[in-house]
Amino acid sequence: MASVAFVPNPAEGLNHPNVLQMLMARVQRTPDLPALRYKHHGVWRCLTWRDWLRASEAIAAGLLAELGIQRGERIALIAATRVEWALCDLAIALVGAVSVPIYPSSTPQQAAYVIQDSGAVAVIVSDPGRTQRLRAPEHAEAIAAVRRFIVLDPRPLPGDLAFDQLQLAGEAALEQQRPTLAALALDLSLADPFTYVYTSGTTGVPKGVVLSHKNIVYKAWAIKNVIAADRSDEQLMVLPLAHMFARHLLWGAVEQGAVTSFAPAGAGLTAAFQEVAPTYMCAVPRIYEEFYNRILAEIEASNPVRRAAFERCMEVGRKVSMCRQRGQALPGALALKSNLADRLFFAKIREQFGGRLRFFVSGGAALRREVAEFFHAVGILILEGYGLTETTGATNVNRPDRFRFGTVGPAMPGCELRIADDGEILVRGAGVMEGYRGLPEETAAVLDAQGWLHTGDIGELRDGFLMITDRKKDLIVLSSGKNIAPLPLEGRLQLGEGIAHAVVAGEGRTHLVALIALDREVMLALSRREGLGCRNYGDLARHPRVRQVVQGHIDRLNADLANFEAIRRFTIPPAEFSEATGELTPTGRVRRREVLGRSQGLIDLLYA
């Protein structure tokens, strides 16, 4: 790639000197409007913007008074998405400390690694059981710097600090600590670190991505300018806040003035939609695929007349979708048919999502085009986006008034995008990380002297819309020299009913093979319908009928492929892929390197 002189664009979106000033500006504008909603003892409660700030100030005063937290020190946060997460995130920033989110699904070993690598001096955890596991002898060195564990749920272990006790202590000390908090709010700069977010480890050991106040302030401004939401909107938060996708949406809502409602833990999404009636929701593709499969399963279970009627309505919906994508008015006859299809099926489907929904946003992995087109046909727009932890979340996203299925949309304002000679996507702008904590060589490998972040993803730009075609390191080169991107093949396979995950292999081989992880619930339902007698995942993995179903999905995929792209053989591993065993990330993405390494024996048998 030819050298390009570094001429930075003027900074856009840096409208506040730090994140604290950004939130305080929102409090000044709309102090008594709702900011956060959460469910407590079965009742939905609300915090206004003023309430959020006051609650976090009390926690911050407690951190100063009880733990002596100093500016720049790190505080780890291990909890599911809940209102306390948002309160603590702001409180940590108020004392000038750096938050270190850890997935609650992480193993004690994984959590201990992040605690030690980040140098965390305090850890906020959801329950006392987690502190007990982290205090196991094998983690003693990793948690040696931790001064205190703070437990959100009641009844902490001896020596730990209960969250409500921290709040009470903070309220008592708030007036005394207020000058310190006020000085920090004025003194923190855009260059100060705000958070260390550790990568999921899909390409090796997790690395701590250092994100500054500048990154968050810019990203909140960019989100406000691409997602048409304001104080009348309410987002349903279902994503783990340890993920940057969720985190930048939380802070984006500050600039928008939108309400963030936290989906109750353990409750089904259907109930949450009915209770919250959100105007938008952001989630990973797997959630939308589950909606898609559930709707189709309900139609498939109905009588033949209803199934035929639904298919005719879908034909109408697809035509309506095409008109809307082209910006064309609906012909009179099509408009009448659309109204009928809406009354028969589509309005009822939309009502399942609360009745106020304006759009969905998908990110974190590739959304299947078939899913996006299906939902648009029934009147629900899914806007796909793309981003990395290293870019503070989204760099690209489709807009409600400018979208194209099969792409991740145009670049966010203030974000420069470039495709390298080898097809790699390069990103530059105020959202790009400061670097990896304590890893200068790894930082230099992805962040060049001209400010371009080398994403490791392969893509194409068409009319300003970005298409992601694969991961640079995941391209498969057959022994014939043919290059194959496995991601599109895996994505199409995962749309097959009964397939949860697919991993295509074939590096240096003559042809492709696949590892297929089953959707246990769907296949057990098939077993019940057909009397196969399968009682667990192992039974399903061995049953000839299940293999026949999977083979059918592969045959349909192969029919549309060139001969060298076809998947010749497959196997079903005897156990499901899971985060606990290391095959999946906390957001459900497959760790290809881990899966291929663990399954090498199975793959070799496919070539025997």
Coordinates of C-alpha atoms in Angstrom, one line a residue:
M1 CA 0.0 0.0 0.0
A2 CA 1.4 3.4 -1.0
S3 CA 2.4 5.8 1.7
V4 CA -0.1 8.6 2.4
A5 CA 0.8 11.8 4.2
F6 CA -1.1 12.1 7.5
V7 CA -3.4 15.2 7.2
P8 CA -6.0 14.8 9.9
N9 CA -9.5 16.1 9.4
P10 CA -10.7 18.8 11.8
A11 CA -12.0 17.2 15.0
E12 CA -15.8 16.8 14.9
G13 CA -18.1 16.0 17.8
L14 CA -15.7 17.0 20.7
N15 CA -18.3 19.3 22.2
H16 CA -17.5 18.6 25.9
P17 CA -14.1 18.6 27.7
N18 CA -14.9 15.2 29.2
V19 CA -17.7 12.6 29.7
L20 CA -18.7 14.1 33.1
Q21 CA -19.3 17.5 31.5
M22 CA -21.3 15.8 28.8
L23 CA -23.7 14.2 31.3
M24 CA -23.9 17.4 33.4
A25 CA -24.9 19.3 30.3
R26 CA -27.8 16.9 29.8
V27 CA -28.8 17.3 33.4
Q28 CA -28.9 21.0 32.9
R29 CA -31.1 20.7 29.8
T30 CA -33.6 18.1 31.0
P31 CA -33.1 17.5 34.7
D32 CA -36.5 16.0 35.5
L33 CA -37.1 13.9 32.3
P34 CA -36.7 10.1 32.6
A35 CA -33.2 8.8 31.9
L36 CA -33.1 5.2 33.2
R37 CA -35.9 2.7 33.8
Y38 CA -35.5 -0.6 35.7
K39 CA -37.7 -3.2 37.3
H40 CA -37.5 -3.6 41.1
H41 CA -39.6 -6.2 43.0
G42 CA -41.9 -6.5 39.9
V43 CA -42.5 -2.7 39.6
W44 CA -41.0 -0.5 36.9
R45 CA -39.2 2.5 38.4
C46 CA -37.5 5.5 36.9
L47 CA -34.5 7.7 37.5
T48 CA -34.4 11.2 36.0
W49 CA -31.2 12.7 34.7
R50 CA -30.8 14.6 37.9
D51 CA -31.4 11.3 39.9
W52 CA -28.8 9.5 37.9
L53 CA -26.2 12.1 38.6
R54 CA -27.0 12.4 42.3
A55 CA -27.0 8.6 42.8
S56 CA -23.6 8.3 41.1
E57 CA -22.2 11.2 43.1
A58 CA -23.1 9.4 46.3
I59 CA -21.4 6.2 45.1
A60 CA -18.4 8.3 44.0
A61 CA -18.1 9.9 47.5
G62 CA -18.3 6.4 49.0
L63 CA -15.4 5.2 46.7
L64 CA -13.3 8.2 47.9
A65 CA -14.3 7.9 51.6
E66 CA -14.3 4.1 52.0
L67 CA -11.7 2.9 49.6
G68 CA -9.5 6.0 49.0
I69 CA -9.7 5.6 45.2
Q70 CA -7.2 7.9 43.5
R71 CA -7.4 9.4 40.0
G72 CA -6.3 7.0 37.3
E73 CA -6.8 3.8 39.4
R74 CA -8.8 1.0 37.9
I75 CA -12.0 -0.5 39.2
A76 CA -13.3 -3.7 37.6
L77 CA -17.0 -4.2 37.2
I78 CA -18.5 -7.8 36.9
A79 CA -22.2 -7.8 36.6
A80 CA -25.1 -8.4 34.3
T81 CA -26.8 -5.5 32.6
R82 CA -28.8 -3.6 35.3
V83 CA -29.3 -0.1 36.4
E84 CA -26.5 -0.3 39.0
W85 CA -24.1 -0.8 36.1
A86 CA -24.9 2.7 34.7
L87 CA -24.7 4.2 38.2
C88 CA -21.3 2.7 38.8
D89 CA -19.9 3.5 35.4
L90 CA -20.6 7.2 36.0
A91 CA -19.4 7.0 39.6
I92 CA -16.1 5.6 38.6
A93 CA -15.6 8.4 36.1
L94 CA -16.6 11.0 38.7
V95 CA -13.6 10.0 40.9
G96 CA -11.3 10.1 37.9
A97 CA -10.8 6.3 37.9
V98 CA -10.9 3.9 35.0
S99 CA -13.6 1.3 34.7
V100 CA -12.7 -2.2 33.6
P101 CA -15.8 -4.1 32.5
I102 CA -15.7 -8.0 32.7
Y103 CA -18.4 -10.2 31.3
P104 CA -20.4 -11.9 34.1
S105 CA -20.2 -15.1 32.1
S106 CA -16.4 -15.1 32.4
T107 CA -14.7 -17.9 34.2
P108 CA -12.9 -17.1 37.4
Q109 CA -9.6 -17.6 35.5
Q110 CA -10.6 -15.2 32.8
A111 CA -11.8 -12.6 35.3
A112 CA -8.7 -12.9 37.4
Y113 CA -6.5 -12.4 34.3
V114 CA -8.3 -9.1 33.4
I115 CA -8.1 -7.9 37.1
Q116 CA -4.4 -8.6 37.2
D117 CA -3.6 -7.2 33.8
S118 CA -5.5 -4.0 34.3
G119 CA -4.1 -3.5 37.8
A120 CA -7.6 -3.1 39.3
V121 CA -7.6 -2.0 43.0
A122 CA -11.3 -2.6 43.6
V123 CA -13.9 -5.0 42.0
I124 CA -17.6 -4.4 41.9
V125 CA -19.4 -7.8 41.6
S126 CA -23.0 -8.9 41.3
D127 CA -23.1 -11.6 44.0
P128 CA -21.0 -12.9 46.9
G129 CA -20.4 -16.2 45.2
R130 CA -18.3 -14.6 42.6
T131 CA -15.9 -13.1 45.2
Q132 CA -15.7 -16.4 46.8
R133 CA -14.5 -18.0 43.5
L134 CA -12.1 -15.2 42.8
R135 CA -10.6 -15.7 46.3
A136 CA -9.6 -19.2 45.5
P137 CA -5.9 -19.9 46.3
E138 CA -4.9 -20.2 42.6
H139 CA -6.0 -16.5 42.0
A140 CA -4.2 -15.0 45.0
E141 CA -1.5 -13.4 42.9
A142 CA -4.0 -12.1 40.4
I143 CA -6.1 -10.2 43.0
A144 CA -3.2 -9.2 45.2
A145 CA -3.7 -5.5 44.4
V146 CA -7.5 -5.6 45.1
R147 CA -8.3 -3.6 48.2
R148 CA -12.0 -4.4 48.4
F149 CA -14.8 -6.3 46.7
I150 CA -18.1 -4.4 46.5
V151 CA -21.1 -6.6 46.2
L152 CA -24.3 -5.4 44.5
D153 CA -26.6 -8.0 45.9
P154 CA -27.4 -8.3 49.6
R155 CA -25.5 -10.4 52.2
P156 CA -21.8 -10.0 51.1
L157 CA -19.2 -12.3 52.5
P158 CA -17.2 -11.1 55.6
G159 CA -14.7 -8.5 54.5
D160 CA -16.6 -7.5 51.5
L161 CA -18.5 -4.2 51.2
A162 CA -22.2 -4.2 50.4
F163 CA -23.2 -1.8 47.7
D164 CA -26.0 -0.2 49.7
Q165 CA -23.5 0.4 52.6
L166 CA -21.2 2.1 50.1
Q167 CA -24.1 4.3 49.0
L168 CA -25.0 5.2 52.6
A169 CA -21.4 6.0 53.4
G170 CA -21.2 8.1 50.3
E171 CA -24.3 10.1 51.1
A172 CA -22.9 10.9 54.5
A173 CA -19.6 12.0 53.0
L174 CA -20.9 13.7 49.9
E175 CA -20.8 17.3 51.1
Q176 CA -17.2 16.8 52.3
Q177 CA -16.2 15.1 49.1
R178 CA -18.1 17.5 46.7
P179 CA -15.2 19.9 46.2
T180 CA -13.0 17.0 45.2
L181 CA -15.6 15.7 42.7
A182 CA -16.1 19.2 41.3
A183 CA -12.4 19.7 40.8
L184 CA -12.1 16.4 39.0
A185 CA -15.0 17.2 36.7
L186 CA -13.2 20.4 35.7
D187 CA -9.7 18.9 35.5
L188 CA -10.3 15.7 33.6
S189 CA -9.4 16.2 29.9
L190 CA -10.3 14.4 26.7
A191 CA -7.0 12.6 26.8
D192 CA -7.6 11.0 30.2
P193 CA -8.5 7.3 30.1
F194 CA -12.1 6.5 30.7
T195 CA -12.2 2.7 30.4
Y196 CA -10.1 -0.4 29.6
V197 CA -12.3 -2.8 27.6
Y198 CA -10.7 -6.2 27.0
T199 CA -11.1 -7.9 23.6
S200 CA -13.0 -11.2 23.5
G201 CA -10.0 -13.2 22.7
T202 CA -11.2 -14.5 19.3
T203 CA -7.7 -14.0 17.9
G204 CA -5.6 -14.9 21.0
V205 CA -5.1 -13.6 24.6
P206 CA -7.5 -10.7 25.5
K207 CA -6.0 -7.3 25.2
G208 CA -7.0 -4.2 27.2
V209 CA -8.2 -1.5 24.8
V210 CA -7.6 1.9 26.3
L211 CA -10.5 4.2 25.5
S212 CA -10.4 7.9 26.5
H213 CA -12.9 10.5 27.4
K214 CA -12.4 11.8 23.9
N215 CA -13.4 8.5 22.4
I216 CA -16.7 8.4 24.4
V217 CA -17.6 12.1 23.9
Y218 CA -17.0 11.8 20.2
K219 CA -19.0 8.5 19.9
A220 CA -22.0 9.9 21.8
W221 CA -22.1 12.8 19.4
A222 CA -21.8 10.5 16.3
I223 CA -24.6 8.2 17.5
K224 CA -26.8 11.2 18.0
N225 CA -26.2 12.3 14.4
V226 CA -27.0 8.9 12.8
I227 CA -29.7 7.4 15.0
A228 CA -32.8 9.5 14.9
A229 CA -33.7 9.4 18.6
D230 CA -34.5 12.0 21.1
R231 CA -36.1 12.5 24.5
S232 CA -39.4 10.9 23.2
D233 CA -37.5 7.6 22.5
E234 CA -36.8 4.6 24.7
Q235 CA -34.3 1.9 24.0
L236 CA -34.6 -1.6 25.5
M237 CA -31.1 -2.5 26.7
V238 CA -30.6 -6.3 26.4
L239 CA -26.9 -6.3 25.5
P240 CA -24.2 -7.0 28.1
L241 CA -22.7 -3.6 29.2
A242 CA -19.3 -5.2 29.3
H243 CA -19.5 -5.1 25.5
M244 CA -18.7 -1.8 23.8
F245 CA -21.7 -2.1 21.6
A246 CA -24.0 -1.7 24.6
R247 CA -21.8 0.8 26.4
H248 CA -21.6 3.4 23.6
L249 CA -25.4 3.1 23.3
L250 CA -25.8 4.0 26.9
W251 CA -23.6 7.1 26.6
G252 CA -25.1 7.9 23.2
A253 CA -28.5 8.2 24.9
V254 CA -27.0 10.9 27.1
E255 CA -26.5 13.1 24.0
Q256 CA -29.8 12.1 22.5
G257 CA -31.8 12.5 25.7
A258 CA -33.4 9.1 25.1
V259 CA -34.5 6.8 27.9
T260 CA -32.6 3.5 28.5
S261 CA -34.7 0.7 30.0
F262 CA -32.9 -2.3 31.3
A263 CA -34.5 -5.7 30.4
P264 CA -35.2 -7.6 33.6
A265 CA -32.7 -10.4 34.2
G266 CA -34.1 -13.9 33.5
A267 CA -37.3 -12.5 31.9
G268 CA -38.3 -13.4 28.4
L269 CA -37.9 -10.7 25.8
T270 CA -41.5 -11.0 24.8
A271 CA -42.6 -9.8 28.3
A272 CA -40.1 -7.0 28.3
F273 CA -41.3 -5.7 24.9
Q274 CA -44.9 -5.6 26.2
E275 CA -44.0 -3.9 29.5
V276 CA -41.5 -1.4 28.0
A277 CA -42.9 -0.8 24.5
P278 CA -39.5 0.5 23.3
T279 CA -39.1 2.7 20.2
Y280 CA -35.8 1.0 19.3
M281 CA -33.6 -1.8 20.4
C282 CA -30.0 -2.8 19.6
A283 CA -28.9 -6.4 19.7
V284 CA -26.6 -9.1 18.2
P285 CA -27.9 -11.0 15.1
R286 CA -28.6 -14.1 17.0
I287 CA -31.5 -12.4 18.8
Y288 CA -33.1 -11.4 15.5
E289 CA -32.5 -14.8 14.1
E290 CA -34.3 -16.3 17.1
F291 CA -37.3 -14.0 16.4
Y292 CA -37.2 -14.9 12.7
N293 CA -37.1 -18.7 13.5
R294 CA -39.9 -18.4 16.1
I295 CA -42.2 -16.5 13.7
L296 CA -41.6 -19.0 10.9
A297 CA -42.1 -22.0 13.3
E298 CA -45.5 -20.6 14.4
I299 CA -46.5 -20.2 10.8
E300 CA -45.2 -23.7 9.9
A301 CA -47.2 -25.2 12.8
S302 CA -50.5 -23.7 11.5
N303 CA -52.9 -25.2 9.0
P304 CA -52.1 -25.3 5.3
V305 CA -54.6 -22.6 4.4
R306 CA -53.0 -20.2 6.9
R307 CA -49.5 -21.0 5.7
A308 CA -50.5 -20.3 2.1
A309 CA -52.1 -17.0 3.1
F310 CA -49.0 -16.0 4.9
E311 CA -46.8 -16.7 1.9
R312 CA -49.1 -14.6 -0.3
C313 CA -48.8 -11.8 2.2
M314 CA -45.1 -12.1 2.2
E315 CA -45.0 -11.8 -1.5
V316 CA -46.9 -8.5 -1.1
G317 CA -44.6 -7.4 1.7
R318 CA -41.5 -8.1 -0.4
K319 CA -42.8 -5.9 -3.2
V320 CA -43.6 -3.1 -0.7
S321 CA -40.1 -3.5 0.7
M322 CA -38.6 -3.0 -2.7
C323 CA -40.6 0.1 -3.3
R324 CA -39.5 1.6 0.0
Q325 CA -35.9 0.7 -0.6
R326 CA -36.1 2.6 -3.9
G327 CA -38.0 5.5 -2.4
Q328 CA -41.0 4.9 -4.7
A329 CA -44.6 5.5 -3.8
L330 CA -46.8 2.3 -3.6
P331 CA -49.1 1.8 -6.6
G332 CA -52.7 1.8 -5.6
A333 CA -53.3 -1.9 -6.0
L334 CA -50.2 -2.8 -4.0
A335 CA -51.2 -0.4 -1.2
L336 CA -54.6 -2.1 -0.9
K337 CA -52.9 -5.5 -0.8
S338 CA -50.4 -4.2 1.8
N339 CA -53.2 -3.0 4.1
L340 CA -54.8 -6.4 3.9
A341 CA -51.5 -8.3 4.6
D342 CA -51.0 -5.9 7.5
R343 CA -54.4 -6.7 9.1
L344 CA -54.0 -10.4 8.5
F345 CA -50.5 -11.0 9.8
F346 CA -47.9 -8.2 9.9
A347 CA -49.5 -5.9 12.5
K348 CA -49.8 -8.8 14.9
I349 CA -46.1 -9.6 14.4
R350 CA -45.2 -6.0 15.1
E351 CA -47.4 -6.0 18.2
Q352 CA -45.2 -8.7 19.7
F353 CA -42.5 -6.0 20.0
G354 CA -44.7 -3.6 22.0
G355 CA -46.4 -1.6 19.3
R356 CA -44.1 1.5 19.4
L357 CA -41.1 0.1 17.7
R358 CA -39.5 2.3 15.0
F359 CA -36.4 0.2 14.2
F360 CA -34.0 -2.4 15.4
V361 CA -30.2 -2.0 15.2
S362 CA -27.9 -5.1 14.7
G363 CA -24.2 -5.3 15.4
G364 CA -21.5 -7.4 16.9
A365 CA -21.5 -9.9 14.1
A366 CA -22.9 -10.2 10.5
L367 CA -26.6 -10.1 10.1
R368 CA -28.0 -12.5 7.5
R369 CA -29.5 -10.5 4.6
E370 CA -32.5 -12.9 4.5
V371 CA -33.4 -12.0 8.1
A372 CA -33.2 -8.2 7.4
E373 CA -35.3 -8.6 4.2
F374 CA -37.9 -10.8 6.0
F375 CA -38.5 -8.2 8.8
H376 CA -38.6 -5.3 6.4
A377 CA -41.3 -7.1 4.4
V378 CA -43.5 -7.3 7.6
G379 CA -42.8 -3.6 8.4
I380 CA -39.8 -3.8 10.8
L381 CA -36.5 -2.2 9.7
I382 CA -33.3 -3.7 11.1
L383 CA -30.3 -1.3 10.6
E384 CA -27.1 -3.2 10.5
G385 CA -23.9 -1.6 11.7
Y386 CA -20.2 -2.4 12.2
G387 CA -17.5 -1.5 14.6
L388 CA -14.8 -2.8 17.0
T389 CA -13.8 -2.4 20.6
E390 CA -10.8 -0.6 19.2
T391 CA -13.1 2.0 17.5
T392 CA -15.3 2.6 20.6
G393 CA -18.1 0.7 18.9
A394 CA -19.7 1.6 15.6
T395 CA -17.8 3.1 12.6
N396 CA -20.6 2.4 10.2
V397 CA -24.3 2.0 10.5
N398 CA -27.3 2.1 8.1
R399 CA -29.8 5.0 8.8
P400 CA -33.6 4.9 8.9
D401 CA -33.6 7.1 5.8
R402 CA -30.5 5.7 4.1
F403 CA -30.0 2.0 4.3
R404 CA -29.0 -0.9 2.1
F405 CA -29.4 -4.6 3.0
G406 CA -26.3 -6.7 2.9
T407 CA -24.2 -3.7 4.0
V408 CA -23.3 -2.2 7.3
G409 CA -24.1 1.3 6.0
P410 CA -22.1 4.5 5.5
A411 CA -19.4 5.7 7.8
M412 CA -20.3 7.6 11.0
P413 CA -19.7 11.4 10.8
G414 CA -16.1 12.2 11.7
C415 CA -14.9 8.7 10.8
E416 CA -12.6 8.2 7.9
L417 CA -12.7 4.9 6.1
R418 CA -10.3 3.4 3.5
I419 CA -9.9 0.0 1.8
A420 CA -6.3 -1.1 1.6
D421 CA -4.8 -2.8 -1.5
D422 CA -5.4 -6.2 0.1
G423 CA -9.0 -5.4 0.9
E424 CA -8.5 -4.7 4.6
I425 CA -10.7 -2.0 6.1
L426 CA -8.8 0.9 7.7
V427 CA -10.4 3.4 10.1
R428 CA -9.2 6.8 11.3
G429 CA -10.9 9.3 13.6
A430 CA -11.7 10.4 17.1
G431 CA -13.2 7.0 17.9
V432 CA -10.0 5.1 17.5
M433 CA -8.4 3.7 20.7
E434 CA -5.4 5.1 22.4
G435 CA -3.8 1.7 22.1
Y436 CA -3.6 -1.7 23.9
R437 CA -2.6 -1.4 27.6
G438 CA 1.1 -2.3 28.1
L439 CA 1.4 -3.7 24.6
P440 CA 3.3 -1.2 22.4
E441 CA 4.2 -3.8 19.8
E442 CA 0.7 -5.1 19.4
T443 CA -0.5 -1.5 19.2
A444 CA 2.0 -0.6 16.5
A445 CA 0.9 -3.7 14.6
V446 CA -2.7 -2.4 14.1
L447 CA -2.3 1.4 14.5
D448 CA 0.1 2.9 12.0
A449 CA 2.0 6.1 12.1
Q450 CA -0.6 7.9 9.9
G451 CA -3.3 7.2 12.5
W452 CA -5.1 4.4 10.5
L453 CA -6.4 1.4 12.5
H454 CA -6.0 -1.8 10.6
T455 CA -9.2 -3.7 11.5
G456 CA -8.3 -7.1 10.3
D457 CA -11.6 -7.2 8.4
I458 CA -12.0 -7.5 4.6
G459 CA -14.6 -5.3 2.9
E460 CA -15.7 -3.3 -0.1
L461 CA -17.1 0.2 -0.5
R462 CA -20.0 0.6 -2.9
D463 CA -21.6 4.1 -3.2
G464 CA -20.4 4.9 0.3
F465 CA -21.9 1.7 1.8
L466 CA -19.5 -0.7 3.4
M467 CA -19.8 -4.5 2.9
I468 CA -17.9 -6.8 5.2
T469 CA -16.8 -9.9 3.3
D470 CA -14.6 -11.7 5.9
R471 CA -11.9 -11.6 8.5
K472 CA -8.4 -11.2 7.0
K473 CA -7.0 -14.0 9.0
D474 CA -9.9 -16.3 8.4
L475 CA -9.6 -16.6 4.6
I476 CA -9.1 -20.2 3.7
V477 CA -6.6 -21.1 1.0
L478 CA -7.2 -24.5 -0.6
S479 CA -4.3 -26.6 -1.9
S480 CA -5.4 -25.5 -5.3
G481 CA -4.6 -21.9 -4.4
K482 CA -8.3 -20.9 -4.4
N483 CA -9.2 -18.3 -1.7
I484 CA -12.5 -18.8 0.1
A485 CA -14.2 -16.5 2.6
P486 CA -15.9 -18.8 5.2
L487 CA -18.1 -16.2 6.8
P488 CA -20.8 -16.0 4.1
L489 CA -21.0 -19.8 4.0
E490 CA -21.3 -20.1 7.7
G491 CA -23.9 -17.4 7.9
R492 CA -26.1 -19.1 5.3
L493 CA -25.8 -22.4 7.0
Q494 CA -26.8 -20.9 10.4
L495 CA -30.1 -19.8 8.9
G496 CA -30.9 -23.5 8.4
E497 CA -33.5 -24.6 11.0
G498 CA -31.8 -26.6 13.7
I499 CA -28.3 -25.2 13.1
A500 CA -26.9 -23.0 15.9
H501 CA -23.3 -22.5 14.6
A502 CA -21.2 -23.6 11.6
V503 CA -17.5 -23.5 11.2
V504 CA -16.0 -24.1 7.7
A505 CA -12.5 -25.6 7.5
G506 CA -10.1 -26.5 4.7
E507 CA -6.9 -24.6 4.9
G508 CA -4.3 -26.3 2.7
R509 CA -6.8 -29.1 1.8
T510 CA -8.4 -30.1 -1.5
H511 CA -11.9 -29.1 -0.5
L512 CA -14.1 -27.7 2.3
V513 CA -15.6 -29.4 5.3
A514 CA -17.8 -28.1 8.1
L515 CA -18.3 -28.5 11.9
I516 CA -22.0 -28.1 12.7
A517 CA -23.3 -27.3 16.2
L518 CA -27.0 -28.0 16.6
D519 CA -29.8 -25.8 17.9
R520 CA -30.7 -28.2 20.7
E521 CA -34.2 -27.0 21.4
V522 CA -35.2 -27.0 17.7
M523 CA -33.8 -30.4 17.1
L524 CA -35.4 -31.9 20.2
A525 CA -38.7 -30.5 19.0
L526 CA -38.1 -32.3 15.7
S527 CA -37.4 -35.5 17.6
R528 CA -40.7 -35.2 19.5
R529 CA -42.6 -34.6 16.3
E530 CA -41.1 -37.5 14.5
G531 CA -40.7 -39.9 17.4
L532 CA -36.9 -40.1 17.1
G533 CA -36.4 -40.8 20.8
C534 CA -33.6 -38.3 21.3
R535 CA -33.4 -37.1 24.9
N536 CA -30.2 -35.0 24.9
Y537 CA -27.7 -33.3 22.6
G538 CA -25.5 -36.4 22.3
D539 CA -28.5 -38.4 21.0
L540 CA -29.2 -35.7 18.4
A541 CA -25.6 -35.5 17.3
R542 CA -25.6 -39.3 16.5
H543 CA -29.1 -39.7 15.0
P544 CA -29.2 -40.4 11.2
R545 CA -32.4 -38.3 10.8
V546 CA -30.7 -35.2 12.3
R547 CA -27.7 -35.7 10.0
Q548 CA -30.2 -36.0 7.1
V549 CA -31.7 -32.6 8.0
V550 CA -28.3 -31.0 8.2
Q551 CA -27.2 -32.5 4.9
G552 CA -30.3 -31.0 3.3
H553 CA -29.3 -27.5 4.4
I554 CA -25.7 -28.1 3.1
D555 CA -27.1 -29.5 -0.3
R556 CA -29.2 -26.3 -0.7
L557 CA -26.2 -24.1 0.0
N558 CA -23.9 -26.1 -2.4
A559 CA -26.5 -25.7 -5.2
D560 CA -25.6 -22.0 -5.4
L561 CA -21.8 -22.3 -5.1
A562 CA -19.0 -22.9 -7.4
N563 CA -17.6 -26.4 -7.2
F564 CA -14.4 -25.4 -5.3
E565 CA -16.6 -23.6 -2.7
A566 CA -18.9 -26.6 -2.0
I567 CA -18.8 -28.2 1.5
R568 CA -18.1 -31.9 0.7
R569 CA -18.5 -33.4 4.2
F570 CA -19.5 -32.4 7.7
T571 CA -19.6 -33.6 11.3
I572 CA -21.6 -32.8 14.4
P573 CA -19.3 -32.5 17.5
P574 CA -20.7 -34.5 20.4
A575 CA -21.2 -31.4 22.6
E576 CA -22.6 -28.0 22.0
F577 CA -20.3 -25.0 21.5
S578 CA -20.4 -22.8 24.7
E579 CA -18.7 -19.9 26.3
A580 CA -17.8 -22.1 29.3
T581 CA -15.8 -24.4 27.2
G582 CA -14.2 -21.6 25.2
E583 CA -15.7 -22.0 21.8
L584 CA -18.0 -18.9 22.0
T585 CA -17.4 -15.4 23.1
P586 CA -19.8 -13.8 25.7
T587 CA -21.8 -12.3 22.7
G588 CA -22.2 -15.7 21.1
R589 CA -19.5 -15.4 18.4
V590 CA -17.5 -18.4 17.5
R591 CA -13.9 -18.4 18.5
R592 CA -12.7 -20.0 15.2
R593 CA -9.1 -20.7 16.4
E594 CA -10.3 -22.4 19.5
V595 CA -13.0 -24.5 17.7
L596 CA -10.6 -25.6 14.9
G597 CA -7.9 -26.4 17.4
R598 CA -10.1 -28.5 19.7
S599 CA -11.8 -30.3 16.7
Q600 CA -8.7 -31.1 14.7
G601 CA -9.2 -34.8 15.2
L602 CA -12.7 -34.6 13.9
I603 CA -11.6 -32.6 10.9
D604 CA -8.9 -35.0 10.1
L605 CA -11.4 -37.8 10.1
L606 CA -13.5 -35.9 7.5
Y607 CA -10.5 -36.1 5.1
A608 CA -9.6 -39.7 5.9

